[in-house]
Amino acid sequence: MLEISGITKNFGTRRVLNDVGFTVAPGRLTGFVGGNGAGKTTTMRIILGLLTSDSGSVSFDGRPLSASDRRAFGYMPEERGLYPKMKVAEQLIYLARLHGFSLAHAQRNADSLLESLDLAERANDPIEDLSLGNQQRAQIAAALVHEPTTLILDEPFSGLDPLAVDTVVGVLGEYASGGVPVLFSSHQLDIVERLCDDLVIIAGGEIRASGSREQLRAEHSANRFELLFTGDAGWLRETPGVSVLDFDGGYAIFDVDDDATAQHVLRRAVDEGAVTTFAPKHPSLAEIFKEVIA
């Protein structure tokens, strides 16, 4: 378990993180989302010891995170960080050897990752000769080659086409299923929603929401309904206790104050026409994101 607690960070007079705290559980993929400048990269760098916080702590399995712990982490920065003229396989073997792996072990890990990430045919190509998407996959392989205890990935899906995204998702899922905590940031909310088990939303240097995907959906859909019927739903706008979010003739998405109001709306809709749909509306991650940062 990786736990971030009460992290505050200032750059001069500008506060970039304010009491940031969340957990990354073993065997779960945690999506870390926020706009540009929200504080995602700064938080990740503090976790990795690349920056120091002004207050707060980072712990691993209930104890302060040590340098030894961090050396066993796998990190993929948003910026490209591999040696451009070194061949892909040589690069991975070199990095594994730096972590104390034998040559044979490093070779096995490199070969396995190149196969899993569909890079085996490019194993002997220099990094600089790869497409941007393949460079991204090589960078992901570099974060995994030493069998990390925890994964911290900054925008791992940037520059990947849909097929490559599926490939990377499969590899990360395998690591998580082995008990590795995985924290990754991304601007691609559709991918985060499909992949992650848990979500952390940050804006303005503060955590606005965190929890499992199902928990956040439930919290933000408890009083939200979708209605589709053959009548005209314009009367919803005048109904006490109802806040209309979307409306088009006989279709509406709306929030209600309580269950009694929802039942009143249903009875009125039945009186007005044939009801096709009346059900709780589960928001997408993009909708939750917009709601909590507003």
Coordinates of C-alpha atoms in Angstrom, one line a residue:
M1 CA 0.0 0.0 0.0
L2 CA 1.4 3.4 -1.0
E3 CA -0.1 6.2 1.1
I4 CA 0.3 9.9 0.4
S5 CA -0.8 12.0 3.4
G6 CA -1.1 15.8 3.9
I7 CA 1.4 16.8 1.2
T8 CA 1.9 20.5 0.7
K9 CA 4.4 22.1 -1.7
N10 CA 5.2 25.7 -2.5
F11 CA 7.3 27.1 -5.3
G12 CA 8.3 30.5 -3.9
T13 CA 5.1 32.2 -3.0
R14 CA 2.9 29.9 -5.2
R15 CA 1.3 26.9 -3.5
V16 CA 1.1 24.1 -6.0
L17 CA -0.1 21.3 -3.6
N18 CA -2.3 21.8 -0.6
D19 CA -2.9 18.9 1.8
V20 CA -2.8 16.3 -0.9
G21 CA -3.6 12.7 0.3
F22 CA -4.7 9.4 -1.2
T23 CA -3.8 5.8 -1.3
V24 CA -2.7 3.4 -4.1
A25 CA -3.7 -0.1 -3.1
P26 CA -1.9 -3.3 -4.0
G27 CA -3.2 -5.0 -7.1
R28 CA -5.2 -2.0 -8.2
L29 CA -4.8 0.5 -11.0
T30 CA -5.3 4.0 -9.8
G31 CA -6.0 6.7 -12.3
F32 CA -4.7 10.2 -11.3
V33 CA -6.5 12.8 -13.4
G34 CA -6.5 16.6 -13.6
G35 CA -5.9 19.5 -16.0
N36 CA -2.6 21.0 -16.9
G37 CA -0.9 22.5 -13.9
A38 CA -3.2 20.7 -11.5
G39 CA -0.3 19.1 -9.5
K40 CA -0.1 15.5 -10.9
T41 CA 3.5 15.5 -11.9
T42 CA 4.6 17.4 -8.8
T43 CA 2.9 14.8 -6.6
M44 CA 4.5 12.0 -8.5
R45 CA 7.9 13.5 -8.2
I46 CA 7.5 13.9 -4.5
I47 CA 6.5 10.2 -4.2
L48 CA 9.6 9.3 -6.1
G49 CA 11.9 11.6 -4.0
L50 CA 12.7 13.8 -7.0
L51 CA 11.2 16.7 -5.1
T52 CA 10.8 17.3 -1.4
S53 CA 7.5 18.4 0.1
D54 CA 7.1 21.3 2.6
S55 CA 4.9 19.1 4.8
G56 CA 3.2 15.8 4.8
S57 CA 4.5 12.2 4.3
V58 CA 4.7 9.3 1.9
S59 CA 4.6 5.8 3.3
F60 CA 4.8 2.3 1.9
D61 CA 3.2 -0.6 3.7
G62 CA 2.7 1.5 6.8
R63 CA 6.3 2.8 7.2
P64 CA 8.0 5.9 5.8
L65 CA 9.1 5.5 2.2
S66 CA 12.8 4.9 2.0
A67 CA 15.4 5.3 -0.7
S68 CA 15.6 1.5 -1.0
D69 CA 11.8 1.4 -1.5
R70 CA 12.0 4.0 -4.2
R71 CA 14.8 2.2 -6.1
A72 CA 12.5 -0.8 -6.5
F73 CA 9.8 1.4 -8.0
G74 CA 9.1 1.6 -11.7
Y75 CA 8.8 5.1 -13.1
M76 CA 7.9 6.4 -16.5
P77 CA 8.2 10.2 -16.8
E78 CA 6.1 12.2 -19.3
E79 CA 9.3 13.3 -21.0
R80 CA 11.3 10.8 -23.1
G81 CA 14.3 9.6 -21.0
L82 CA 16.0 6.8 -22.9
Y83 CA 19.3 6.9 -24.7
P84 CA 18.4 7.6 -28.3
K85 CA 21.3 5.9 -30.0
M86 CA 21.1 2.7 -27.9
K87 CA 19.3 -0.3 -29.3
V88 CA 16.0 -1.1 -27.6
A89 CA 16.9 -4.5 -26.2
E90 CA 20.4 -3.3 -25.1
Q91 CA 18.7 -0.4 -23.3
L92 CA 16.3 -2.7 -21.3
I93 CA 19.1 -5.1 -20.4
Y94 CA 21.3 -2.3 -19.3
L95 CA 18.6 -0.9 -17.0
A96 CA 17.8 -4.3 -15.5
R97 CA 21.5 -4.8 -14.8
L98 CA 21.7 -1.5 -13.0
H99 CA 19.2 -3.0 -10.6
G100 CA 21.4 -6.0 -9.9
F101 CA 19.9 -8.5 -12.3
S102 CA 22.1 -11.2 -13.9
L103 CA 22.7 -10.9 -17.6
A104 CA 20.5 -14.0 -18.2
H105 CA 17.7 -12.7 -16.0
A106 CA 17.9 -9.2 -17.6
Q107 CA 17.8 -10.8 -21.1
R108 CA 14.7 -12.9 -20.2
N109 CA 12.8 -9.9 -18.9
A110 CA 13.7 -7.7 -21.8
D111 CA 12.7 -10.4 -24.3
S112 CA 9.4 -11.0 -22.5
L113 CA 8.5 -7.3 -22.4
L114 CA 9.4 -6.7 -26.0
E115 CA 7.1 -9.6 -27.0
S116 CA 4.2 -8.4 -24.7
L117 CA 4.5 -4.9 -26.0
D118 CA 4.7 -5.9 -29.7
L119 CA 8.3 -4.6 -30.0
A120 CA 10.2 -7.8 -30.6
E121 CA 10.8 -7.0 -34.2
R122 CA 12.4 -3.7 -33.2
A123 CA 14.6 -5.1 -30.5
N124 CA 17.8 -4.3 -32.4
D125 CA 16.7 -0.8 -33.6
P126 CA 18.1 2.3 -32.0
I127 CA 15.5 4.2 -29.9
E128 CA 15.7 7.2 -32.2
D129 CA 14.7 5.2 -35.2
L130 CA 11.3 4.2 -33.6
S131 CA 8.1 6.0 -34.2
L132 CA 6.9 8.1 -31.2
G133 CA 4.3 5.4 -30.3
N134 CA 7.0 2.7 -30.3
Q135 CA 9.3 5.0 -28.2
Q136 CA 6.5 5.3 -25.7
R137 CA 6.1 1.5 -25.5
A138 CA 9.9 1.1 -25.1
Q139 CA 9.7 3.7 -22.2
I140 CA 7.0 1.6 -20.6
A141 CA 9.2 -1.5 -20.9
A142 CA 12.0 0.4 -19.3
A143 CA 9.8 1.1 -16.3
L144 CA 8.9 -2.6 -16.0
V145 CA 12.1 -4.5 -16.8
H146 CA 13.4 -4.6 -13.2
E147 CA 10.2 -6.2 -11.8
P148 CA 9.2 -3.1 -9.8
T149 CA 7.3 -3.3 -6.6
T150 CA 5.2 -0.3 -7.5
L151 CA 4.5 1.5 -10.8
I152 CA 4.3 5.3 -11.2
L153 CA 3.5 6.2 -14.8
D154 CA 3.1 9.8 -16.1
E155 CA 0.9 9.9 -19.2
P156 CA 1.7 6.4 -20.3
F157 CA -0.8 6.4 -23.2
S158 CA 0.3 9.6 -24.8
G159 CA 1.0 9.1 -28.5
L160 CA -0.4 5.6 -28.7
D161 CA -2.9 4.5 -31.2
P162 CA -6.0 2.5 -30.0
L163 CA -4.4 -0.9 -30.7
A164 CA -1.2 0.1 -28.8
V165 CA -3.3 1.4 -25.9
D166 CA -5.0 -2.1 -25.7
T167 CA -1.6 -3.7 -25.7
V168 CA -0.3 -1.5 -22.9
V169 CA -3.5 -1.9 -20.9
G170 CA -3.1 -5.6 -21.0
V171 CA 0.5 -5.5 -19.8
L172 CA -0.3 -3.1 -16.9
G173 CA -3.3 -5.2 -16.0
E174 CA -1.1 -8.3 -15.7
Y175 CA 1.3 -6.4 -13.3
A176 CA -1.6 -5.2 -11.2
S177 CA -3.1 -8.7 -11.0
G178 CA 0.2 -9.8 -9.5
G179 CA -0.3 -7.4 -6.5
V180 CA 1.7 -4.4 -7.8
P181 CA 0.2 -1.0 -6.9
V182 CA -0.1 1.1 -10.1
L183 CA -0.5 4.9 -10.2
F184 CA -0.8 6.5 -13.6
S185 CA -1.8 9.9 -14.8
S186 CA -3.6 10.6 -18.0
H187 CA -5.6 13.3 -19.8
Q188 CA -7.4 10.6 -21.8
L189 CA -10.4 10.2 -19.5
D190 CA -12.1 7.5 -21.6
I191 CA -9.0 5.3 -21.2
V192 CA -8.8 6.0 -17.5
E193 CA -12.4 5.1 -17.0
R194 CA -12.0 1.8 -18.9
L195 CA -8.8 0.8 -17.2
C196 CA -8.7 2.0 -13.6
D197 CA -10.0 0.4 -10.4
D198 CA -9.7 3.6 -8.4
L199 CA -9.7 7.3 -9.3
V200 CA -8.0 10.4 -7.8
I201 CA -9.1 13.8 -9.2
I202 CA -6.9 16.8 -8.5
A203 CA -7.5 20.5 -9.4
G204 CA -5.7 23.6 -8.2
G205 CA -3.3 21.4 -6.2
E206 CA -6.1 19.9 -4.1
I207 CA -7.8 16.5 -4.2
R208 CA -11.4 17.0 -5.2
A209 CA -12.5 13.4 -5.3
S210 CA -11.1 9.9 -4.7
G211 CA -12.3 6.4 -4.4
S212 CA -13.2 3.4 -6.5
R213 CA -14.7 3.9 -9.9
E214 CA -18.0 2.4 -8.7
Q215 CA -18.0 4.4 -5.5
L216 CA -17.6 7.7 -7.4
R217 CA -20.2 6.9 -9.9
A218 CA -22.7 6.0 -7.1
E219 CA -21.9 9.2 -5.2
H220 CA -22.5 11.3 -8.3
S221 CA -25.6 9.5 -9.5
A222 CA -27.5 9.0 -6.3
N223 CA -30.2 11.5 -7.3
R224 CA -29.7 11.6 -11.1
F225 CA -32.2 10.1 -13.5
E226 CA -32.7 9.5 -17.2
L227 CA -36.2 9.8 -18.7
L228 CA -37.3 8.8 -22.2
F229 CA -41.0 8.8 -23.1
T230 CA -43.4 9.7 -25.9
G231 CA -44.5 13.0 -24.4
D232 CA -42.8 16.4 -24.0
A233 CA -40.7 16.7 -20.8
G234 CA -40.8 20.5 -20.7
W235 CA -42.9 20.4 -17.5
L236 CA -39.8 19.1 -15.7
R237 CA -38.3 22.5 -15.7
E238 CA -41.2 23.8 -13.6
T239 CA -41.3 20.8 -11.2
P240 CA -40.2 21.6 -7.6
G241 CA -37.2 19.6 -6.4
V242 CA -36.0 18.9 -10.0
S243 CA -32.9 20.3 -11.7
V244 CA -32.8 19.6 -15.4
L245 CA -29.3 18.9 -16.8
D246 CA -30.2 17.9 -20.4
F247 CA -33.4 18.1 -22.3
D248 CA -34.7 17.3 -25.8
G249 CA -38.4 16.8 -26.2
G250 CA -39.3 13.5 -24.5
Y251 CA -35.7 12.9 -23.3
A252 CA -34.2 14.4 -20.1
I253 CA -31.5 13.9 -17.6
F254 CA -32.2 15.6 -14.3
D255 CA -31.4 15.6 -10.6
V256 CA -34.0 15.3 -7.8
D257 CA -34.0 16.3 -4.2
D258 CA -35.3 13.0 -2.9
D259 CA -37.0 9.7 -3.8
A260 CA -40.5 11.2 -3.4
T261 CA -39.7 13.7 -6.1
A262 CA -38.4 11.0 -8.4
Q263 CA -41.6 9.0 -8.0
H264 CA -43.7 12.1 -8.7
V265 CA -41.8 12.6 -11.9
L266 CA -42.4 9.0 -12.9
R267 CA -46.1 9.2 -12.3
R268 CA -46.4 12.4 -14.3
A269 CA -44.5 10.9 -17.2
V270 CA -46.7 7.8 -17.2
D271 CA -49.8 10.2 -17.3
E272 CA -48.2 12.2 -20.2
G273 CA -47.2 9.3 -22.4
A274 CA -45.6 5.8 -22.8
V275 CA -42.4 5.6 -20.7
T276 CA -39.5 3.8 -22.4
T277 CA -36.7 4.6 -19.9
F278 CA -36.8 5.8 -16.3
A279 CA -33.6 4.8 -14.5
P280 CA -30.7 6.2 -12.4
K281 CA -28.1 7.9 -14.7
H282 CA -24.5 6.8 -14.0
P283 CA -22.2 9.6 -15.1
S284 CA -19.0 9.1 -17.1
L285 CA -15.7 10.0 -15.6
A286 CA -15.6 13.1 -17.8
E287 CA -19.0 14.2 -16.3
I288 CA -17.7 13.6 -12.7
F289 CA -14.5 15.4 -13.5
K290 CA -16.3 18.5 -14.7
E291 CA -18.6 18.4 -11.7
V292 CA -16.0 18.2 -9.0
I293 CA -13.6 20.8 -10.5
A294 CA -16.3 23.3 -11.1

